Backbone as a printed PyTorch tensor [residue, N CA C, xyz], in Angstrom:
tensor([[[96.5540, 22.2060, 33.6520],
         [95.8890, 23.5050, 33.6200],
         [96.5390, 24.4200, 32.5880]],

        [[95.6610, 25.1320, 31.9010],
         [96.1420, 26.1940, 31.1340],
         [97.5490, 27.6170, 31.2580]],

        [[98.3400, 27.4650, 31.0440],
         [99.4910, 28.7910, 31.2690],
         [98.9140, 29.4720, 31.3660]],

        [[99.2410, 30.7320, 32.0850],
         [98.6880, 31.9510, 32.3090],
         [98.7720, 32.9030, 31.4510]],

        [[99.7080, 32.6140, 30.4380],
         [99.3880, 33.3570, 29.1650],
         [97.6860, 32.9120, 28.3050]],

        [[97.6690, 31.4720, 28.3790],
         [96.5360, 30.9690, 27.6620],
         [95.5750, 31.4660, 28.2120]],

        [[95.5040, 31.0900, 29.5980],
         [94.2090, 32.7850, 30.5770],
         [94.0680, 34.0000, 30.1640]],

        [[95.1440, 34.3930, 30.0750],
         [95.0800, 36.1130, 29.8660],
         [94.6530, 35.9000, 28.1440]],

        [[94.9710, 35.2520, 27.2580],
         [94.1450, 35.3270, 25.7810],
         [93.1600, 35.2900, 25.8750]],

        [[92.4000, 33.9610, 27.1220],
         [91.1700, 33.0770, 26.3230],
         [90.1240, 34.5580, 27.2900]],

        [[90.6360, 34.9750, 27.9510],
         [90.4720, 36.3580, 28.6620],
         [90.1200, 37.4780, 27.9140]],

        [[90.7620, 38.0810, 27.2080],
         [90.2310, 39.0120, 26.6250],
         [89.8330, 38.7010, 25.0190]],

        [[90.0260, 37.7250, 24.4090],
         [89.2650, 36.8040, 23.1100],
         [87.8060, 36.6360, 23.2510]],

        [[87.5900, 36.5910, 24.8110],
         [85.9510, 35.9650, 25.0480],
         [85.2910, 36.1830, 26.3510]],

        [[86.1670, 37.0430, 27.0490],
         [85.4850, 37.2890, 28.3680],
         [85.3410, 35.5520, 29.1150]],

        [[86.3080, 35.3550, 28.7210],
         [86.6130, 33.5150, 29.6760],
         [85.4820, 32.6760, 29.4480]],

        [[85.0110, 32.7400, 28.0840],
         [84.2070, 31.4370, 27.6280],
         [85.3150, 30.4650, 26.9370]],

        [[86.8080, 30.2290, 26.9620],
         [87.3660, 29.6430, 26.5230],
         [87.7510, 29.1790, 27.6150]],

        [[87.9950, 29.7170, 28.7720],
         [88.5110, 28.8590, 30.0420],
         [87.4380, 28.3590, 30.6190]],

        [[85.9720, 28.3910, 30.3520],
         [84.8140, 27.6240, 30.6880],
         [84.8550, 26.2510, 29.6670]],

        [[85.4410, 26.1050, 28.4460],
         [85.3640, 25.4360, 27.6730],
         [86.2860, 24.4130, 28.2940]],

        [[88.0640, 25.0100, 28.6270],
         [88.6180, 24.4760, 28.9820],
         [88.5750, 23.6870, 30.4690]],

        [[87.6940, 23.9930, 31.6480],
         [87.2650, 23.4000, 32.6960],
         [87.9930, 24.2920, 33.3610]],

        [[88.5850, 25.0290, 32.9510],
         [89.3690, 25.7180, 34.6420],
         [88.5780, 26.3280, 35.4750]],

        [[87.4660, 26.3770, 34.9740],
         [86.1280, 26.8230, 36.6770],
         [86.2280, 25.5470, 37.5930]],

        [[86.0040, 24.4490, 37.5570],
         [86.2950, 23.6800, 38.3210],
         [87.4720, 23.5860, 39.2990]],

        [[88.0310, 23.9710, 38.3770],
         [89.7670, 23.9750, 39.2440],
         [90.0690, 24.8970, 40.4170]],

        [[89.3030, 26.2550, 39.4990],
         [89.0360, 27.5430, 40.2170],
         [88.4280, 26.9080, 41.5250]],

        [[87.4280, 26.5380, 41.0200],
         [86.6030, 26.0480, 42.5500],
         [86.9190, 24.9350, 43.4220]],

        [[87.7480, 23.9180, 43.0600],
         [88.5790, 23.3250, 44.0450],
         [89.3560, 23.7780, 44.3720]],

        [[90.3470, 24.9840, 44.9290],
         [91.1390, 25.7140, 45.0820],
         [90.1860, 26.4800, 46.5200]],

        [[89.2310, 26.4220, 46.5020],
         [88.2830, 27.0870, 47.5030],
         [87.8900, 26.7640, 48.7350]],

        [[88.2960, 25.3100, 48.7100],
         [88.0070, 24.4040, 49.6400],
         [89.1570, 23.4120, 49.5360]],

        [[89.1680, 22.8390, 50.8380],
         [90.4620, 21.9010, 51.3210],
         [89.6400, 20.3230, 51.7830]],

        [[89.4620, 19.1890, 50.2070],
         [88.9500, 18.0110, 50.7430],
         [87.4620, 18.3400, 51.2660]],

        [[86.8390, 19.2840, 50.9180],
         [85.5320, 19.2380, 50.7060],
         [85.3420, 20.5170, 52.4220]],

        [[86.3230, 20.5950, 52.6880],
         [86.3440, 21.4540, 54.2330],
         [86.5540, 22.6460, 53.7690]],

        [[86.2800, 23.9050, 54.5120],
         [86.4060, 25.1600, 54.6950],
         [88.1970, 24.8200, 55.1120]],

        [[88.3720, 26.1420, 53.8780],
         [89.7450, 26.7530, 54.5230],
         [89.8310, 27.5010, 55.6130]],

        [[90.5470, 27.7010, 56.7380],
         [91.0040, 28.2600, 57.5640],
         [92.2030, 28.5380, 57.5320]],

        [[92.3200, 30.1630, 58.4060],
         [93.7190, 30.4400, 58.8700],
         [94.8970, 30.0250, 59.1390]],

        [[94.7830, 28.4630, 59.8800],
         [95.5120, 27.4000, 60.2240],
         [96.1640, 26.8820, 58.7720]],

        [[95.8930, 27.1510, 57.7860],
         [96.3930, 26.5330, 56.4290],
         [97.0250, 27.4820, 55.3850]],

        [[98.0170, 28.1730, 55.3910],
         [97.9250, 29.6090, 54.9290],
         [98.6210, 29.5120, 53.5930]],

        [[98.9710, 28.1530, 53.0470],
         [99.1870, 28.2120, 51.8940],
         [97.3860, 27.8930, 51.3170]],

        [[96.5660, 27.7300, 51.5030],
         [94.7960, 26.7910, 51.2600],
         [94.4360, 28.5330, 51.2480]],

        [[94.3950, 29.3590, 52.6450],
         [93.9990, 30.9120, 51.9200],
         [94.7890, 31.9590, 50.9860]],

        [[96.0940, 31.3100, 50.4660],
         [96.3460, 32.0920, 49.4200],
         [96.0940, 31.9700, 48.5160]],

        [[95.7680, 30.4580, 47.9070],
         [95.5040, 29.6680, 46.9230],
         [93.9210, 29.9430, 46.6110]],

        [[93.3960, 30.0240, 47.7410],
         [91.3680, 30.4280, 47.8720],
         [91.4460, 31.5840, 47.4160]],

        [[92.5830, 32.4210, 48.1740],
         [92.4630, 33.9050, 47.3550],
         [92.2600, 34.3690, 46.3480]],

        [[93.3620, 33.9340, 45.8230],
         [94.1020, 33.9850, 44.5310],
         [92.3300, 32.8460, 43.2210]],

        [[92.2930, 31.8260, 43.4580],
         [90.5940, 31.7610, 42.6770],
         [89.8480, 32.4720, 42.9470]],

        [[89.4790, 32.7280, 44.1070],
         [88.2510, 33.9680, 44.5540],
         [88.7430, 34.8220, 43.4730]],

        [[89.9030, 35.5600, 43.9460],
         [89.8970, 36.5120, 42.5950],
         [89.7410, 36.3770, 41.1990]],

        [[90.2530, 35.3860, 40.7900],
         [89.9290, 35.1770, 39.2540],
         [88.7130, 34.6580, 39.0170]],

        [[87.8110, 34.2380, 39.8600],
         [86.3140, 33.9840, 39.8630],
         [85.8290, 35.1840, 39.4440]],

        [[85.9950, 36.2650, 40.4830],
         [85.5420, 37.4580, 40.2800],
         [85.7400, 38.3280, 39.3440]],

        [[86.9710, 37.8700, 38.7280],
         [86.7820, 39.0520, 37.4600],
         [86.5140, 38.3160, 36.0980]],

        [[86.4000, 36.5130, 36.5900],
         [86.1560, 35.3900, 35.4950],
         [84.1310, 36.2490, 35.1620]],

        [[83.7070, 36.4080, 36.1850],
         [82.2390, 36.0970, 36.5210],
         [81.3670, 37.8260, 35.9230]],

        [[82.4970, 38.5920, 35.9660],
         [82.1590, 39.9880, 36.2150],
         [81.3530, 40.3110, 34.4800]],

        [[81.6780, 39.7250, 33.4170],
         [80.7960, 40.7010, 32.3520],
         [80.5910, 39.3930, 31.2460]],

        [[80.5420, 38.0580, 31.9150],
         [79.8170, 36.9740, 31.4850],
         [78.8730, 36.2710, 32.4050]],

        [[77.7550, 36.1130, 31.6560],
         [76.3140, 35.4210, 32.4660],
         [76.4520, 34.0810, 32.5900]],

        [[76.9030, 33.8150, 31.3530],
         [77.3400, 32.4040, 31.1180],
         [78.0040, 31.4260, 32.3370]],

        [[79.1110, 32.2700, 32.6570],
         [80.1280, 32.1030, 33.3750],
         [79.2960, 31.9770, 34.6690]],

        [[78.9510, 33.3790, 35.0690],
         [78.3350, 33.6910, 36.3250],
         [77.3300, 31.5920, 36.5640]],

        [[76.5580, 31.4470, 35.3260],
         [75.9990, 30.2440, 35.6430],
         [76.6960, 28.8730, 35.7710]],

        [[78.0490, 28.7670, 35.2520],
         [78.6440, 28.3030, 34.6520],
         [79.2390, 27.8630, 36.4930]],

        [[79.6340, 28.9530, 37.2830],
         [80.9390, 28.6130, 38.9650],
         [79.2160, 28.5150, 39.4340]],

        [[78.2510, 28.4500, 39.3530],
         [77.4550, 28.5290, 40.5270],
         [77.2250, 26.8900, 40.5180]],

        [[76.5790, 26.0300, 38.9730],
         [76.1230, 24.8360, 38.6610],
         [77.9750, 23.9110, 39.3910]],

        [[78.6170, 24.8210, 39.3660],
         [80.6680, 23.7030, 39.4500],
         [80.1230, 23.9710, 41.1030]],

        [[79.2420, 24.3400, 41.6370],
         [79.4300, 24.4920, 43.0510],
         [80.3960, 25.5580, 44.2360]],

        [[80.7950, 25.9860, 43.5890],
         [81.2740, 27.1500, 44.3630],
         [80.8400, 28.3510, 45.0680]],

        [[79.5060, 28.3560, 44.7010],
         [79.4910, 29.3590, 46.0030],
         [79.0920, 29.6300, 47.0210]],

        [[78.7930, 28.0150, 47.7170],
         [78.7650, 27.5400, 48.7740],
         [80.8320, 27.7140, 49.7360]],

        [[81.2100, 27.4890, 48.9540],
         [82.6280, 27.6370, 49.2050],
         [82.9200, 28.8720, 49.1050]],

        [[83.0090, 29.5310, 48.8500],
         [82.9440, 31.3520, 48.3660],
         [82.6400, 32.0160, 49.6270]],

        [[81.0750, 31.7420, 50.3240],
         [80.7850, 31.7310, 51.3560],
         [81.4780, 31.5580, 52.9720]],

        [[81.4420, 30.3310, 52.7990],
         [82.5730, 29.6100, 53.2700],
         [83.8980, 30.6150, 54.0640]],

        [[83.9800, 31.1150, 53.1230],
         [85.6640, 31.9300, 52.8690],
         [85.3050, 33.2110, 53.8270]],

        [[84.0810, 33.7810, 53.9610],
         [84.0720, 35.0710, 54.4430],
         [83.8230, 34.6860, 56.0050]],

        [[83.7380, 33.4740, 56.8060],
         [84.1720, 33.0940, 57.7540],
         [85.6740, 33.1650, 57.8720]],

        [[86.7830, 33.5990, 57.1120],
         [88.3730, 33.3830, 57.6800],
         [88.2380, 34.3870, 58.6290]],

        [[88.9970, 34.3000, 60.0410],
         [89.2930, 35.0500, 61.0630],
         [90.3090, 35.7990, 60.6700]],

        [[90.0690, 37.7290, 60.4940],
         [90.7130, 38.3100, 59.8630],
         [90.3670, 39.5140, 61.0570]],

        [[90.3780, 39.3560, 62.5160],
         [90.3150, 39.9140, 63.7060],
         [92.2460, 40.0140, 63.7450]],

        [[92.5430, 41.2200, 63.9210],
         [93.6430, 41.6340, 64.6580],
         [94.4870, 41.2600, 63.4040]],

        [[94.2430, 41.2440, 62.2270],
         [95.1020, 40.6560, 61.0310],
         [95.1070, 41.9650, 59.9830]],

        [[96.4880, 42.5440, 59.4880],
         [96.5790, 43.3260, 58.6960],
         [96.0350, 43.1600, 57.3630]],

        [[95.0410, 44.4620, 56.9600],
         [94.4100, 44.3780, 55.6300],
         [95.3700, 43.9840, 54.6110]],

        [[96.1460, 43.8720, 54.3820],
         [97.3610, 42.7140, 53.2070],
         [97.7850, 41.8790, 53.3740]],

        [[97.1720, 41.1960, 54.9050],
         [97.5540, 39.7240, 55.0960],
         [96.5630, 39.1690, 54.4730]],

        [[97.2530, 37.5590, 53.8090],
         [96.2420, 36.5670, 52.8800],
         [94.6100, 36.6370, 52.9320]],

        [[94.3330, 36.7240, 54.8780],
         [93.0880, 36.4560, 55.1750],
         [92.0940, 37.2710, 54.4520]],

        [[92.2340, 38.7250, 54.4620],
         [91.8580, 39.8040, 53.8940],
         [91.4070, 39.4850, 52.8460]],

        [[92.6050, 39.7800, 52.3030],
         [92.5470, 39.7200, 50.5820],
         [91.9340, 38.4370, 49.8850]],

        [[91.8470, 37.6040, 50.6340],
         [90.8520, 36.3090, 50.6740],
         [89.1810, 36.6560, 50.8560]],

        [[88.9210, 37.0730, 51.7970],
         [87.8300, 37.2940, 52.6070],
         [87.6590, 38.5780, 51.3540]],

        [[88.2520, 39.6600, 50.8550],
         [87.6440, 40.5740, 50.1470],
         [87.5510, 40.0580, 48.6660]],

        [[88.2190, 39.4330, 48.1870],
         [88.3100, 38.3890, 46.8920],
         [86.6730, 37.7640, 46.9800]],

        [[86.6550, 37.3160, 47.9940],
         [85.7020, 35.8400, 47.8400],
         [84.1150, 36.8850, 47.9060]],

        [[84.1640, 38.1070, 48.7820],
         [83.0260, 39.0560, 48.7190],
         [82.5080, 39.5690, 47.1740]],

        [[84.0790, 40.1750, 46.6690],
         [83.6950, 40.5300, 45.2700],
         [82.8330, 39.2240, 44.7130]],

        [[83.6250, 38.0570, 44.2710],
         [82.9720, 37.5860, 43.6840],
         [81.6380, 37.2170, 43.5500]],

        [[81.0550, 37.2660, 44.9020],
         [79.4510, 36.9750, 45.3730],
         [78.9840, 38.3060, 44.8140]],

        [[79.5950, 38.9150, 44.6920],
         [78.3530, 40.4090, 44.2140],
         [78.6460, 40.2270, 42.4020]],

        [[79.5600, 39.8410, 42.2630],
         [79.6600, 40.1590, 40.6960],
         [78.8250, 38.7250, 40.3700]],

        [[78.7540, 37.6390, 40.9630],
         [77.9110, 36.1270, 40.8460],
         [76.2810, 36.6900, 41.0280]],

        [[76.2120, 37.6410, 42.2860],
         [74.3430, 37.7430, 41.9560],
         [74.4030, 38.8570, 40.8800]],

        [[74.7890, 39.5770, 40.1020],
         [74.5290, 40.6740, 39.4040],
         [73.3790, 40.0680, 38.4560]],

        [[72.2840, 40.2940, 38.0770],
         [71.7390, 39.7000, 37.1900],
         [71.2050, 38.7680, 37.0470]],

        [[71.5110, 37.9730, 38.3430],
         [71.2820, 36.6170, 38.3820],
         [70.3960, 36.3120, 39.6750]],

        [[68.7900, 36.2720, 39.2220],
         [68.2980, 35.4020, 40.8830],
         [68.8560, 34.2200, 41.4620]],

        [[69.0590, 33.0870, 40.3240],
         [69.0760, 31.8000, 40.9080],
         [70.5600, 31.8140, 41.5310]],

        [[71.8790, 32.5390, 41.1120],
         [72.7080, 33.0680, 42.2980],
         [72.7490, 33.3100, 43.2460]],

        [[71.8270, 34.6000, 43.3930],
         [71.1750, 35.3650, 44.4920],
         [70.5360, 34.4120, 45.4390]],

        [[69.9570, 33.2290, 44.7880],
         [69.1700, 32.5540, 45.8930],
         [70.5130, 31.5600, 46.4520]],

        [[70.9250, 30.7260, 45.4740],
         [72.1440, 29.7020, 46.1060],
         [73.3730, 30.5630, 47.1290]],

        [[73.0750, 32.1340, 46.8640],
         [73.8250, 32.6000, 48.1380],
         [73.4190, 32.8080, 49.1750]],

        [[72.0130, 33.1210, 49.0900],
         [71.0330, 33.0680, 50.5430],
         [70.6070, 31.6630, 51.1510]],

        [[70.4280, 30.8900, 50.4520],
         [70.4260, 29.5320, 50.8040],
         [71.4850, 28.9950, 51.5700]],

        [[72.6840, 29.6410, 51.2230],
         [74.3520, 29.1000, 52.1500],
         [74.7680, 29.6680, 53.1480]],

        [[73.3330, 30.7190, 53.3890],
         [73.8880, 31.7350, 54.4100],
         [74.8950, 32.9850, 54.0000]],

        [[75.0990, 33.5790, 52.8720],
         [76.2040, 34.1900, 52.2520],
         [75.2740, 35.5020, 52.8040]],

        [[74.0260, 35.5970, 53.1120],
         [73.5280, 37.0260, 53.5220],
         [74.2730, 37.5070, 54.8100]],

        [[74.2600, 36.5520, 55.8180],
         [74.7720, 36.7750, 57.0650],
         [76.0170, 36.3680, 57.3440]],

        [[76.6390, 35.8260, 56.6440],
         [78.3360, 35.9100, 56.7450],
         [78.7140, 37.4200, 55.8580]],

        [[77.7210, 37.9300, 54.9510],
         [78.2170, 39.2410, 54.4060],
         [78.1160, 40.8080, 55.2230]],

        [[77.1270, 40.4020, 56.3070],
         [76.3840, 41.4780, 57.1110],
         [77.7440, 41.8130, 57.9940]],

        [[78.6770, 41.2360, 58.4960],
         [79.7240, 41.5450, 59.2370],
         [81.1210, 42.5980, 58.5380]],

        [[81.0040, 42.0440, 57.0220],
         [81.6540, 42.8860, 56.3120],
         [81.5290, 43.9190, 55.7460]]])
């Protein structure tokens, strides 16, 4: 995978059409899921790690279309989804779950911006009614 310096260039060089080039959306999006399973609470290094892509999804996705098409076709936002099921009942807003669960929200809104066929692969996964609680 790319250094995080090479992120933060191919980042503001292109609005992350260089880390689409390079595959790290994929990576991003295996990071989202554990062996094809929903992360849970029970795994709390799997929701920091979900976090932590959720977030860079979300600001990967935020002012490229490309991109935005780019994590939906890698499958992720069925997994994205996924994420706003973590049990974050009786759990402090700066514990992982949170910041997971609010990571993985952003990114679904910055993924439909503009985009129906988003919009639909999130209603299709149920992402309407796992969002209605938040």
């Amino acid at each position: 995978p790319p250094a995080a310096a090479e992120i933060d260039a191919a980042m503001g060089r292109d609005h992350g059409e260089g880390l689409r080039k390079q595959h790290v959306l994929p990576l991003l999006a295996s990071l989202l899921h554990r062996d094809g399973r929903a992360i849970t609470a029970h795994y709390p290094e799997g929701v920091v790690a979900a976090g932590h892509a959720a977030s860079a999804l979300q600001h990967l996705s935020c002012p490229n279309h490309g991109i935005r098409e780019a994590i939906r076709k890698g499958g992720a936002i069925p997994h994205l989804v996924a994420l706003l099921d973590l049990e974050v009942k009786d759990t402090p807003a700066s514990s992982p779950q949170w910041k997971c669960v609010t990571a993985a929200a952003g990114a679904l809104r910055n993924l439909s911006y503009d985009n129906l066929a988003n919009r639909h692969a999130i209603r299709d996964c149920g992402g309407l009614g796992a969002l209605a609680p938040h």
